[in-house]
Amino acid sequence: MRILKDWHILQDYRSRLNLQDIIEIKQNILKRFGGMIRNALDLFEMEQNNIIPTNLSSLDNLLKGGLYYGQIYEICGVSSSGKTQLCFAIATNIALKTNNIVRYIDTKRDFCGSRIEQILLKQDFSKQVIDETMERIKVCCVYSIHQLFKVLCLLTVSLKEEGGECRTRIIIIDSLPGVIFKFCKDRKITVALNQLANMCHYIAKEFRLSIIIVNLITQWDVVSEGGPSTSSNENYSVTPTLGKYWLHIPNTRLLLEKIELEKRKISIWNSCQLEANLTCTLTINDSGISCP
């Protein structure tokens, strides 16, 4: 009896819609909230539109096309290994396209506008192209971690106001240890890094851009049973600066090493999407960076 009573209640509450109306409602629900079927070509084009080529052929091949939107990249190396020069070359090449804006955050007062101009002059660009390219590289100097946080917060406001095709494609922070170790006590470093990581991941994903962060490396002598090691590279343990917390924050970490006077080797140190230990070589010269 209870089952029959419940059935009559259900009959009273039914929608009274005809079959065609029900099918249309179902299709609308699937269209709005269901998964979308795409073919391989559409997915390939979407992937290509989510990549920013650096126009350094060796580096782009290493990174499987270039810098991916929503990703944080870290360039590590010893002092004077060419990290800033690599950033200059990447910033210049990306800003050459009329719809690309580059945000360069300088923490060491190392940014050199004349060097950017030299790179472009060596490639025989006209004065108009040089001026327009340099105009699209927006430089900001910060001297403390608090200023860096403030700049990133203001940047989110500016990024929301960007419209059309011309927008920010990449943010470069050169470099992070300079502001972390100068103004943060040991117990506050992890807190600062946590806040920075959250902000960078949010900006990269929300505004579909890439972030490059410059970092140093720390070399430790490996002590064997026979005593302290010699100075050969095989007896060094190399780790990124900024501690254990920061180890897994970047999506891709690159190691830049000096081979000869002008030649550099870039290795994929670790990555969530690329094979580790793959390498490429670059040459630093007056025209920026050239690839073999």
PDB file of N, CA and C in Angstrom, residues 54-66 280-281 291:
ATOM      1  N   THR A  54      60.330  31.338 -27.598  1.00  0.00           N
ATOM      2  CA  THR A  54      61.395  32.274 -27.225  1.00  0.00           C
ATOM      3  C   THR A  54      62.189  32.719 -28.442  1.00  0.00           C
ATOM      4  N   ASN A  55      61.957  32.054 -29.580  1.00  0.00           N
ATOM      5  CA  ASN A  55      62.704  32.297 -30.822  1.00  0.00           C
ATOM      6  C   ASN A  55      64.193  32.024 -30.674  1.00  0.00           C
ATOM      7  N   LEU A  56      64.550  31.243 -29.667  1.00  0.00           N
ATOM      8  CA  LEU A  56      65.883  30.649 -29.557  1.00  0.00           C
ATOM      9  C   LEU A  56      65.680  29.172 -29.883  1.00  0.00           C
ATOM     10  N   SER A  57      66.033  28.778 -31.099  1.00  0.00           N
ATOM     11  CA  SER A  57      65.626  27.471 -31.620  1.00  0.00           C
ATOM     12  C   SER A  57      66.044  26.314 -30.720  1.00  0.00           C
ATOM     13  N   SER A  58      67.261  26.350 -30.196  1.00  0.00           N
ATOM     14  CA  SER A  58      67.727  25.252 -29.339  1.00  0.00           C
ATOM     15  C   SER A  58      66.904  25.166 -28.064  1.00  0.00           C
ATOM     16  N   LEU A  59      66.622  26.319 -27.471  1.00  0.00           N
ATOM     17  CA  LEU A  59      65.841  26.347 -26.232  1.00  0.00           C
ATOM     18  C   LEU A  59      64.395  25.935 -26.492  1.00  0.00           C
ATOM     19  N   ASP A  60      63.815  26.404 -27.586  1.00  0.00           N
ATOM     20  CA  ASP A  60      62.438  26.027 -27.912  1.00  0.00           C
ATOM     21  C   ASP A  60      62.319  24.526 -28.155  1.00  0.00           C
ATOM     22  N   ASN A  61      63.308  23.949 -28.820  1.00  0.00           N
ATOM     23  CA  ASN A  61      63.292  22.494 -29.028  1.00  0.00           C
ATOM     24  C   ASN A  61      63.394  21.750 -27.701  1.00  0.00           C
ATOM     25  N   LEU A  62      64.210  22.286 -26.800  1.00  0.00           N
ATOM     26  CA  LEU A  62      64.367  21.664 -25.486  1.00  0.00           C
ATOM     27  C   LEU A  62      63.062  21.713 -24.699  1.00  0.00           C
ATOM     28  N   LEU A  63      62.331  22.825 -24.838  1.00  0.00           N
ATOM     29  CA  LEU A  63      61.090  23.036 -24.080  1.00  0.00           C
ATOM     30  C   LEU A  63      59.853  22.554 -24.835  1.00  0.00           C
ATOM     31  N   LYS A  64      60.068  21.829 -25.931  1.00  0.00           N
ATOM     32  CA  LYS A  64      58.952  21.304 -26.735  1.00  0.00           C
ATOM     33  C   LYS A  64      58.073  22.423 -27.282  1.00  0.00           C
ATOM     34  N   GLY A  65      58.702  23.435 -27.831  1.00  0.00           N
ATOM     35  CA  GLY A  65      57.952  24.497 -28.501  1.00  0.00           C
ATOM     36  C   GLY A  65      58.140  25.873 -27.909  1.00  0.00           C
ATOM     37  N   GLY A  66      58.452  25.971 -26.641  1.00  0.00           N
ATOM     38  CA  GLY A  66      58.620  27.272 -26.002  1.00  0.00           C
ATOM     39  C   GLY A  66      58.079  27.261 -24.585  1.00  0.00           C
ATOM     40  N   CYS A 280      70.813  21.588 -24.236  1.00  0.00           N
ATOM     41  CA  CYS A 280      71.046  22.312 -25.480  1.00  0.00           C
ATOM     42  C   CYS A 280      72.169  23.309 -25.229  1.00  0.00           C
ATOM     43  N   THR A 281      72.753  23.839 -26.279  1.00  0.00           N
ATOM     44  CA  THR A 281      73.843  24.805 -26.147  1.00  0.00           C
ATOM     45  C   THR A 281      73.458  26.121 -26.806  1.00  0.00           C
ATOM     46  N   CYS A 291      71.981  30.403 -31.531  1.00  0.00           N
ATOM     47  CA  CYS A 291      71.898  28.950 -31.391  1.00  0.00           C
ATOM     48  C   CYS A 291      72.708  28.286 -32.494  1.00  0.00           C
TER      49      CYS A 291
END
